[in-house]
XYZ file of C-alpha atoms in Angstrom:
595
model
C 164.530 97.990 169.893
C 164.039 100.017 166.581
C 164.420 103.586 165.720
C 161.636 105.435 164.027
C 162.028 106.918 160.476
C 160.139 109.867 159.068
C 157.301 109.221 156.655
C 158.966 111.720 154.311
C 162.024 109.502 154.093
C 159.865 106.303 153.738
C 157.861 107.823 150.891
C 161.078 108.748 149.257
C 162.037 105.260 149.322
C 158.636 104.159 147.914
C 158.936 106.468 144.992
C 162.142 105.384 143.798
C 162.541 103.581 140.579
C 162.900 100.082 141.780
C 160.800 100.881 144.793
C 161.596 99.588 148.350
C 158.934 96.997 148.275
C 160.753 95.066 145.485
C 164.181 95.468 147.257
C 162.674 94.438 150.412
C 161.446 91.333 148.874
C 164.641 90.615 147.170
C 166.554 90.892 150.670
C 164.072 88.373 152.149
C 164.171 85.940 149.299
C 168.016 86.074 149.326
C 168.436 85.932 152.932
C 170.511 89.015 152.969
C 169.430 89.985 156.346
C 172.316 89.657 159.046
C 171.331 88.927 162.707
C 173.539 90.508 165.597
C 173.339 89.427 168.954
C 173.772 91.389 172.396
C 173.844 89.322 175.681
C 171.568 89.873 178.533
C 173.616 89.409 181.794
C 172.292 88.488 185.327
C 174.282 90.751 187.833
C 174.165 87.773 190.377
C 177.219 85.995 189.050
C 177.543 87.682 185.705
C 175.917 84.707 183.719
C 174.565 85.328 180.102
C 170.961 84.189 180.388
C 170.158 85.099 176.891
C 170.661 87.141 173.523
C 168.589 89.641 171.984
C 168.754 89.318 168.213
C 169.096 92.547 166.098
C 168.640 92.744 162.512
C 171.006 94.613 159.796
C 170.277 94.846 156.018
C 173.168 94.760 153.463
C 176.035 97.161 154.079
C 176.218 100.034 151.661
C 172.566 99.649 151.098
C 169.697 102.222 151.742
C 167.935 99.375 153.847
C 171.075 98.813 155.959
C 169.978 100.345 159.280
C 167.000 98.656 161.040
C 165.252 102.120 161.164
C 164.947 102.300 157.408
C 164.409 98.604 156.886
C 161.278 98.328 159.171
C 159.844 101.646 158.030
C 159.979 100.514 154.499
C 158.350 97.273 155.506
C 155.345 99.093 157.403
C 154.790 101.453 154.528
C 154.652 98.642 151.974
C 152.488 96.447 154.337
C 155.400 93.847 154.601
C 155.985 94.024 158.451
C 154.756 90.474 159.278
C 156.758 89.114 156.352
C 160.109 91.072 157.219
C 159.698 89.817 160.982
C 159.236 86.220 159.712
C 162.454 86.510 157.553
C 164.361 88.182 160.418
C 163.119 85.467 162.885
C 164.284 82.637 160.676
C 168.037 83.907 160.251
C 168.094 84.770 163.854
C 166.935 81.330 164.813
C 169.161 79.609 162.441
C 172.428 81.533 163.534
C 171.606 81.154 167.277
C 171.287 77.357 166.973
C 174.364 77.312 164.653
C 176.422 78.812 167.233
C 175.302 77.046 170.177
C 174.598 80.170 172.107
C 173.213 79.450 175.713
C 170.233 80.785 177.377
C 167.200 82.362 175.821
C 166.607 84.110 172.338
C 164.747 87.296 172.664
C 163.267 88.256 169.407
C 161.645 91.660 168.431
C 158.185 92.003 167.298
C 155.878 94.843 166.407
C 152.265 94.766 167.648
C 151.303 96.207 164.251
C 152.296 93.110 162.558
C 149.389 91.373 164.109
C 147.204 93.349 161.704
C 149.408 92.931 158.670
C 148.004 91.113 155.681
C 151.081 88.614 155.804
C 150.393 87.574 159.292
C 149.480 84.121 159.885
C 149.882 81.599 162.822
C 152.467 78.451 163.110
C 155.224 80.087 161.164
C 157.418 80.553 164.150
C 156.683 77.052 165.109
C 157.718 75.743 161.725
C 160.983 77.608 161.964
C 161.822 76.291 165.353
C 161.074 72.655 164.463
C 163.428 72.838 161.443
C 166.386 74.389 163.321
C 165.747 72.420 166.485
C 165.087 75.198 169.020
C 162.588 74.510 171.890
C 159.958 77.089 172.177
C 160.607 77.678 175.837
C 163.883 79.334 174.749
C 162.237 81.950 172.793
C 160.988 85.412 174.165
C 159.276 87.755 171.973
C 159.842 91.252 172.740
C 156.717 93.545 171.994
C 157.887 97.293 171.377
C 155.983 100.085 172.870
C 156.942 102.805 170.591
C 153.935 102.574 168.397
C 150.482 103.153 169.572
C 148.875 100.104 171.249
C 145.260 100.585 171.495
C 144.205 97.268 170.220
C 144.381 95.799 173.820
C 141.897 92.966 173.128
C 143.870 91.546 170.180
C 147.106 92.283 171.706
C 146.400 90.280 174.755
C 144.935 87.434 172.672
C 147.976 87.336 170.585
C 149.999 87.339 173.678
C 148.060 84.593 175.427
C 148.433 82.572 172.123
C 152.433 83.047 172.368
C 152.262 81.521 175.799
C 150.138 78.691 174.953
C 152.534 77.808 172.331
C 155.494 77.793 175.099
C 156.964 81.284 174.295
C 157.762 83.972 176.892
C 156.804 87.554 176.558
C 158.744 90.711 177.031
C 157.630 94.201 177.108
C 160.169 96.380 175.196
C 161.005 100.222 175.871
C 158.871 100.408 178.955
C 158.018 103.892 179.775
C 158.931 105.322 176.421
C 155.704 104.657 174.512
C 152.187 105.578 174.277
C 150.279 103.091 176.553
C 152.734 102.722 179.229
C 151.145 101.211 182.547
C 148.196 100.245 180.650
C 150.018 97.966 178.193
C 151.951 96.517 181.187
C 148.672 95.601 183.176
C 146.852 94.447 180.213
C 149.570 92.074 179.075
C 151.434 91.081 182.368
C 154.586 90.020 180.535
C 157.199 87.590 181.806
C 159.914 90.353 181.275
C 159.922 94.079 181.278
C 162.627 96.092 179.634
C 163.182 99.464 181.120
C 163.770 102.118 178.307
C 167.250 103.702 178.283
C 165.771 106.925 178.699
C 165.516 106.155 182.198
C 169.015 104.479 182.500
C 171.028 107.272 180.846
C 172.541 109.487 183.507
C 170.399 107.609 186.332
C 173.350 107.864 188.674
C 173.025 111.746 188.832
C 169.431 111.930 188.449
C 167.212 111.125 191.563
C 163.878 111.485 189.569
C 165.089 108.651 187.219
C 166.026 106.468 190.339
C 162.465 106.999 191.814
C 160.805 106.011 188.551
C 163.229 102.728 188.162
C 162.717 102.033 191.861
C 158.809 102.215 191.419
C 158.930 99.987 188.308
C 161.124 97.434 190.146
C 158.536 97.532 192.863
C 155.673 96.893 190.606
C 157.562 94.087 188.521
C 158.458 92.241 191.696
C 154.857 92.227 193.040
C 153.658 91.021 189.470
C 156.199 88.355 189.209
C 157.908 89.967 186.183
C 161.623 90.063 185.370
C 163.203 93.302 184.776
C 165.992 93.969 182.244
C 167.605 97.531 182.297
C 168.835 98.017 178.699
C 171.213 100.759 177.088
C 173.838 100.938 179.886
C 176.805 102.547 178.491
C 178.594 103.878 181.671
C 180.103 102.137 184.863
C 178.103 104.639 187.127
C 174.874 103.693 185.480
C 175.630 100.125 186.084
C 176.518 100.855 189.836
C 173.304 102.673 190.548
C 171.148 100.048 188.861
C 172.879 97.207 190.916
C 172.300 98.873 194.011
C 168.636 99.457 193.111
C 168.271 95.785 192.935
C 168.047 95.274 189.053
C 168.398 91.775 188.203
C 169.379 91.614 184.431
C 171.331 94.137 182.594
C 172.050 94.858 178.672
C 174.207 97.465 176.851
C 177.153 98.793 175.129
C 179.173 98.895 178.569
C 178.776 95.029 178.793
C 179.122 94.301 174.847
C 177.979 95.925 171.609
C 175.737 93.750 169.412
C 177.758 91.620 167.286
C 177.416 88.498 164.768
C 179.281 86.123 166.593
C 178.987 86.830 170.391
C 180.963 84.958 173.203
C 179.266 82.457 175.423
C 180.728 84.099 178.298
C 182.373 87.332 178.946
C 185.945 87.756 180.203
C 186.678 90.365 182.769
C 183.049 90.700 183.646
C 184.026 90.372 187.383
C 185.207 93.839 187.394
C 181.804 95.241 186.189
C 179.602 92.762 188.126
C 181.636 93.466 191.240
C 180.124 96.764 191.268
C 177.052 95.068 192.972
C 177.507 94.992 196.794
C 177.530 91.290 196.730
C 181.060 90.156 195.882
C 180.601 86.779 196.896
C 177.821 84.793 199.006
C 179.983 82.915 201.585
C 177.562 80.797 203.779
C 179.137 79.436 206.867
C 178.493 75.906 205.505
C 176.284 76.234 202.588
C 172.975 74.187 202.969
C 172.218 71.755 200.137
C 169.177 70.131 198.750
C 169.833 67.079 200.673
C 169.355 68.979 203.937
C 165.480 69.618 203.241
C 164.732 66.703 200.888
C 161.493 64.976 201.845
C 160.371 61.461 201.202
C 157.256 61.253 198.758
C 155.627 58.048 197.555
C 156.278 57.491 193.797
C 154.351 55.808 190.981
C 155.602 53.540 188.162
C 155.647 55.143 184.529
C 153.002 52.219 183.478
C 150.453 53.106 186.060
C 147.038 54.219 184.441
C 146.480 57.821 184.259
C 142.944 57.598 185.524
C 144.277 55.918 188.766
C 146.550 58.989 189.299
C 143.641 61.579 188.644
C 141.657 59.623 191.108
C 144.453 59.946 193.750
C 144.748 63.603 193.078
C 141.007 64.046 193.763
C 140.984 61.814 196.813
C 143.913 63.873 198.404
C 143.489 67.650 198.241
C 147.082 68.100 200.015
C 148.709 66.066 197.027
C 150.252 68.722 194.646
C 152.312 66.362 192.441
C 153.757 62.664 192.069
C 157.173 61.695 191.196
C 157.469 59.097 188.531
C 160.190 56.572 189.237
C 161.161 53.230 187.311
C 163.328 50.696 188.906
C 164.604 53.360 191.307
C 165.417 55.885 188.502
C 163.540 59.206 188.546
C 161.802 60.062 185.451
C 159.869 63.302 186.233
C 156.907 64.833 188.197
C 153.177 64.829 187.301
C 151.639 67.996 188.400
C 148.030 67.863 189.920
C 147.037 71.203 188.538
C 148.410 70.285 184.958
C 146.616 66.785 184.897
C 143.364 67.703 186.260
C 143.107 70.669 183.952
C 143.646 68.222 180.962
C 140.713 66.096 182.344
C 138.238 68.848 182.910
C 137.797 69.192 179.052
C 135.270 67.199 176.975
C 136.319 63.666 176.021
C 139.247 63.659 177.994
C 138.398 60.638 179.819
C 137.798 58.623 176.571
C 141.060 59.981 175.036
C 143.469 59.701 178.009
C 142.163 57.652 180.926
C 143.801 54.479 179.764
C 147.343 55.993 178.990
C 150.312 55.367 181.107
C 151.115 58.265 183.442
C 154.528 58.608 181.763
C 152.749 60.392 178.955
C 151.849 63.333 181.311
C 155.262 64.072 182.877
C 155.858 67.768 183.163
C 158.231 69.015 180.479
C 159.600 71.335 183.001
C 160.514 68.895 185.627
C 163.459 70.145 187.576
C 165.884 67.248 188.618
C 168.722 68.162 191.206
C 171.124 66.091 193.302
C 171.227 66.027 197.122
C 174.628 67.692 196.773
C 173.059 70.799 194.903
C 173.428 74.040 196.735
C 169.930 75.655 197.658
C 170.839 78.918 195.855
C 171.344 76.912 192.550
C 168.277 75.024 192.843
C 166.365 78.316 193.570
C 167.763 79.662 190.503
C 166.573 76.648 188.414
C 163.224 77.040 189.923
C 162.671 80.785 189.540
C 164.664 81.828 186.461
C 162.253 80.426 183.991
C 159.147 82.736 183.816
C 157.061 79.816 182.417
C 158.229 77.203 185.238
C 155.133 75.978 187.151
C 156.148 76.926 190.813
C 153.653 74.141 192.096
C 155.696 71.495 190.969
C 158.122 69.934 193.516
C 161.855 69.560 192.512
C 162.802 65.808 191.898
C 165.747 64.922 194.002
C 168.214 62.112 193.205
C 171.265 60.745 194.643
C 173.832 59.320 192.205
C 171.100 58.807 189.834
C 168.721 57.106 192.150
C 165.349 58.419 193.524
C 166.003 60.346 196.841
C 162.711 62.213 197.379
C 161.214 65.816 196.717
C 161.742 69.331 197.644
C 158.884 71.713 197.792
C 159.387 74.869 196.035
C 157.818 77.103 198.879
C 160.212 75.369 201.481
C 163.158 75.811 199.189
C 162.505 79.559 198.606
C 161.698 79.952 202.582
C 165.183 78.416 203.387
C 167.006 80.607 200.804
C 165.332 83.733 202.058
C 166.169 82.757 205.831
C 169.677 82.248 205.010
C 170.133 85.539 202.987
C 168.566 87.288 205.872
C 170.984 85.805 208.137
C 173.754 86.587 205.680
C 172.616 90.190 205.535
C 172.548 90.736 209.240
C 176.158 89.679 209.852
C 177.606 90.992 206.484
C 179.723 94.289 205.668
C 177.435 96.901 204.317
C 179.786 97.964 201.622
C 181.092 94.507 200.271
C 178.217 92.303 201.484
C 181.108 89.893 202.473
C 180.401 88.117 205.854
C 181.587 89.794 209.024
C 182.815 88.438 212.320
C 179.925 86.394 213.502
C 180.137 84.106 210.375
C 183.902 84.043 210.509
C 184.000 82.785 213.995
C 181.205 80.277 213.310
C 183.577 78.788 210.452
C 186.610 78.804 212.451
C 184.740 77.073 215.579
C 183.425 74.376 212.993
C 186.776 73.694 211.546
C 188.234 73.347 215.006
C 185.436 71.098 216.101
C 185.946 68.848 213.305
C 189.784 68.837 213.603
C 190.411 69.965 210.157
C 193.475 71.726 209.219
C 193.372 75.342 207.777
C 195.435 78.571 207.429
C 194.151 82.005 208.308
C 195.439 85.152 206.602
C 194.708 88.714 207.742
C 194.902 91.221 204.895
C 195.342 94.998 205.665
C 196.085 97.878 203.315
C 199.054 99.878 204.527
C 198.687 103.561 204.640
C 194.869 103.507 203.971
C 193.888 106.269 205.965
C 196.408 108.905 204.393
C 194.915 107.707 200.899
C 191.360 108.160 201.964
C 192.130 111.567 203.486
C 193.808 112.648 200.200
C 191.275 111.342 197.662
C 188.186 110.932 199.582
C 185.757 108.267 200.798
C 184.521 107.637 197.339
C 187.982 106.445 196.126
C 188.590 104.794 199.324
C 185.513 102.740 198.955
C 186.575 101.576 195.301
C 189.907 100.463 196.803
C 188.125 98.364 199.455
C 185.583 96.898 196.913
C 188.713 96.120 194.698
C 190.729 94.218 197.416
C 187.441 92.127 198.248
C 187.138 91.302 194.375
C 190.765 90.113 194.480
C 190.429 87.996 197.393
C 187.082 86.355 196.100
C 188.866 85.769 192.653
C 192.057 84.373 194.105
C 190.531 81.926 196.598
C 188.600 78.624 196.055
C 184.801 79.144 196.217
C 184.094 75.619 197.819
C 186.923 75.250 200.288
C 187.985 79.019 201.441
C 186.121 81.608 203.197
C 186.586 85.219 202.636
C 185.371 87.787 205.408
C 185.377 91.604 205.695
C 185.677 92.394 209.319
C 185.483 96.072 209.044
C 187.266 98.986 207.328
C 190.153 98.028 205.158
C 190.690 94.680 207.330
C 189.700 91.122 205.389
C 190.296 87.862 206.847
C 190.638 84.714 204.612
C 190.358 81.117 205.911
C 192.188 78.795 203.625
C 191.665 75.196 203.109
C 193.322 75.138 199.876
C 196.566 73.342 200.089
C 198.216 76.075 197.561
C 197.207 79.009 200.006
C 200.804 80.333 200.107
C 200.818 80.653 196.183
C 197.309 82.347 196.395
C 198.569 84.858 198.900
C 201.307 85.630 196.452
C 198.977 86.133 193.722
C 196.813 88.260 195.921
C 199.666 90.563 196.694
C 200.689 91.039 192.988
C 196.944 91.619 191.914
C 196.536 94.206 194.609
C 199.525 96.008 193.567
C 198.687 96.227 189.967
C 194.990 97.195 190.776
C 195.929 99.733 193.342
C 198.255 101.549 190.943
C 195.492 101.572 188.275
C 193.114 103.393 190.800
C 195.587 106.130 191.552
C 194.429 109.518 189.960
C 195.991 109.832 186.621
C 199.746 110.838 186.418
C 200.298 110.444 190.281
C 203.001 108.251 191.456
C 202.808 109.786 194.903
C 200.786 112.193 197.045
C 200.782 114.242 200.184
C 198.840 113.611 203.112
C 198.930 113.605 207.007
C 200.085 110.443 208.692
C 198.556 109.229 212.038
C 200.504 111.587 213.974
C 199.144 114.680 212.111
C 202.247 115.274 210.230
C 202.211 116.045 206.676
C 204.484 114.027 204.468
C 204.609 112.222 201.147
C 203.027 108.680 200.417
C 203.381 106.146 197.628
C 201.240 103.592 196.248
C 198.850 101.589 198.347
C 200.629 98.154 199.432
C 199.054 95.034 201.208
C 200.244 93.285 204.281
C 199.160 89.761 204.871
C 199.810 88.012 208.238
C 199.184 83.991 208.175
C 199.038 81.643 210.795
C 198.171 77.929 210.799
C 196.664 76.833 213.988
C 196.882 73.363 215.495
C 193.327 72.259 215.692
C 193.966 69.767 218.429
C 195.302 72.573 220.778
C 193.226 75.580 219.771
C 189.562 75.212 220.978
C 187.875 78.309 220.168
C 188.219 81.170 217.563
C 189.349 83.359 220.391
C 192.752 81.523 220.489
C 192.872 81.788 216.565
C 192.105 85.490 216.900
C 195.322 85.893 219.410
C 197.730 84.194 216.932
C 196.354 86.087 214.023
C 196.721 89.430 215.856
C 200.469 88.686 216.363
C 200.702 87.726 212.672
C 199.140 90.673 211.551
C 201.477 93.016 213.611
C 204.386 91.255 212.244
C 203.402 91.747 208.567
C 202.690 95.324 209.040
C 206.122 95.794 210.604
C 207.748 94.234 207.530
C 206.453 97.013 205.342
C 205.648 97.179 201.799
C 203.740 94.540 199.991
C 204.686 91.380 202.069
C 203.459 88.225 203.418
C 204.341 86.977 207.008
C 203.952 83.637 207.908
C 203.913 82.980 211.765
C 205.483 79.747 213.207
C 203.079 79.741 216.394
C 200.369 77.173 216.255
C 198.837 77.804 219.588
C 198.577 80.680 221.966
C 200.913 80.887 224.864
C-alpha cells in the first residue's frame, strides 16, 4: 500500500540537476532497494499465512519513502521497471530467509500501460530464486483510477493462468470500488484501514465491514483487515468474523521478520474461540472411502475414456506398489483433451504426467479441521479433487472435499450449540460426554474445578467489561497450560471452569495455572490499585484484594464410578474444600468414589 505524493513535489524532483530518472535508474541497477516484510496472520490459531513486501529506498535519500519513490517512477514512466526491481529484491529476501506462507507483492495497474511492461519477467525471477508461483499473490492497489476494466481483467486472468493469486488492496478507498471487485473477483480482498481505524466505536464502519465480509464469503474471496493498530479494533474485527489480520498492533514492517510471533495468544485470544475442544476429535480415517486406483504407467487415453464413460467419477488416485503418488482430476484432464491436437500430443503419455500439482495428501490420523484448512486456505486449490489418504505411507483411500466440509460444519454447529457464548469453550454437555467416555473406557483421569475467588465483588466494582476480560484471561491460561491432545477444558458457567486432565504432570500444570492467573489478574487491576471497596455476598461493604483462584481436584476410580453424575459429586466436594482454604490454592481430594 503506497501513499500519494503531490505532482508539485514530483515535478520538483524531475527538475533537479541530476533528475530523479537517473537517480531511480541508479537505485535499480545497484539494487539499493530494501524490502521490508509485514506478516498476515490467521485469527484462528495465530498462524502466519504470508508476508506483504514493502519497499524502501536508501536512507537519507529523497527517494527513501515509498511515496516519493513510486511517484517519481510514475512521472518518469519507469513504474514497471521499478516494480520489477522491487519484485526481484523482495523474492530474493523472502527465499533467503525461508519465510513461510505466501508472498504478497504490490502492483499498480498503471504499470500495465507502462512502456517498460513485458510478460514473463516475474517467472524469470521466481525460477532463478526457486520460488513457486503458487506462493505469490499480486496486490492491485485501488488508489488510482481503474477504468481500463477489460485490460485489467485480462492482466488478472494472465496472472492466474501463470499460477499466481490476486488480491485487491485498499478495498473501499479508491475510485471504482465494487465495480473493480466484481470485474476481477480476486482471491483476496484487503479492507482499507479507513474502515478499520476506530471500528470499535463506529457502528457505521462495522456495518460496512459486515457487508464486505458477507459479499466476500458468497464469492469465495478471502478477507484481510489491514492497518490494525489497537486491541479494541482487533477484538471487534474478530467478533465480526474476519479471517486474516495485518497491522502495527501485530508487527511493524521489518527487514528480518520472525517466522512465528511470540505472545500472539494474548491478541488472538480476543477472538471468542479460545480452543476448539471436541469430545473426541474426528479424524480423516473416520470418513475415508475406498476408491479404485490406477498405475502411473497407464495410458492417459484410457483414463480419459474412463472419465467419459462414468459421469460420477470426478478424479482417480494414482498408486504405485501401494504408495500413493497423487490425484488425476476429471475436469483438468478433459479440459486438456478438449484442445486441438491434444490426442496426438498426449494420448500415449503415462497418466503420471497429469497428476494434479496441488494434490492434498493426508494421513488417516489427520484431524478433519486440519484437512479442511489444507483444502480451503489456498484460493487456487481445485475443490473438486478428492484428498488422497494414506496410512503409514500406504494408500488408504480418498476423502471427498464436500463430505469433509459437511462433517466439519456439523461438528462446529454441534460445538456452538453446547459452548459458552463468551469463551466458546465447551459447556456441560460435551464435558459430561467426555467424562462418560473415559469411564466407559476405564481410562484414568483427574478432574479440576477452577473457580475465581471474590469474583462478584470485583465485577460489581469494575463492571462487566473488565469482568469478562478476567474470564477470558482465565480461559486462555487454562488452554495454554493444558495438553491440547490429552486434556479437556470446559467452561461450565460464570467464572467456573472444569479441566479434565489425562496428562501425567497434571499437578505441576495446576501450579503453573495458579501462578499465571495471579500474575495476569494483577495486570488487569486498574492502574495503581492494590485493593478496592465493594459489597460482599451479605451486602456489607468492605475492602477486597487482588483476585485469586481456587482449584479443587479429584481422581475418580473408573472401575467404581460409572457416570459423570458420580464424578460431579466428588468434584463438588473438592471445590468446596478448595474454596475453604482461601487464597490462591490447590486442593487434592483423596476420595475416588462417592459415598
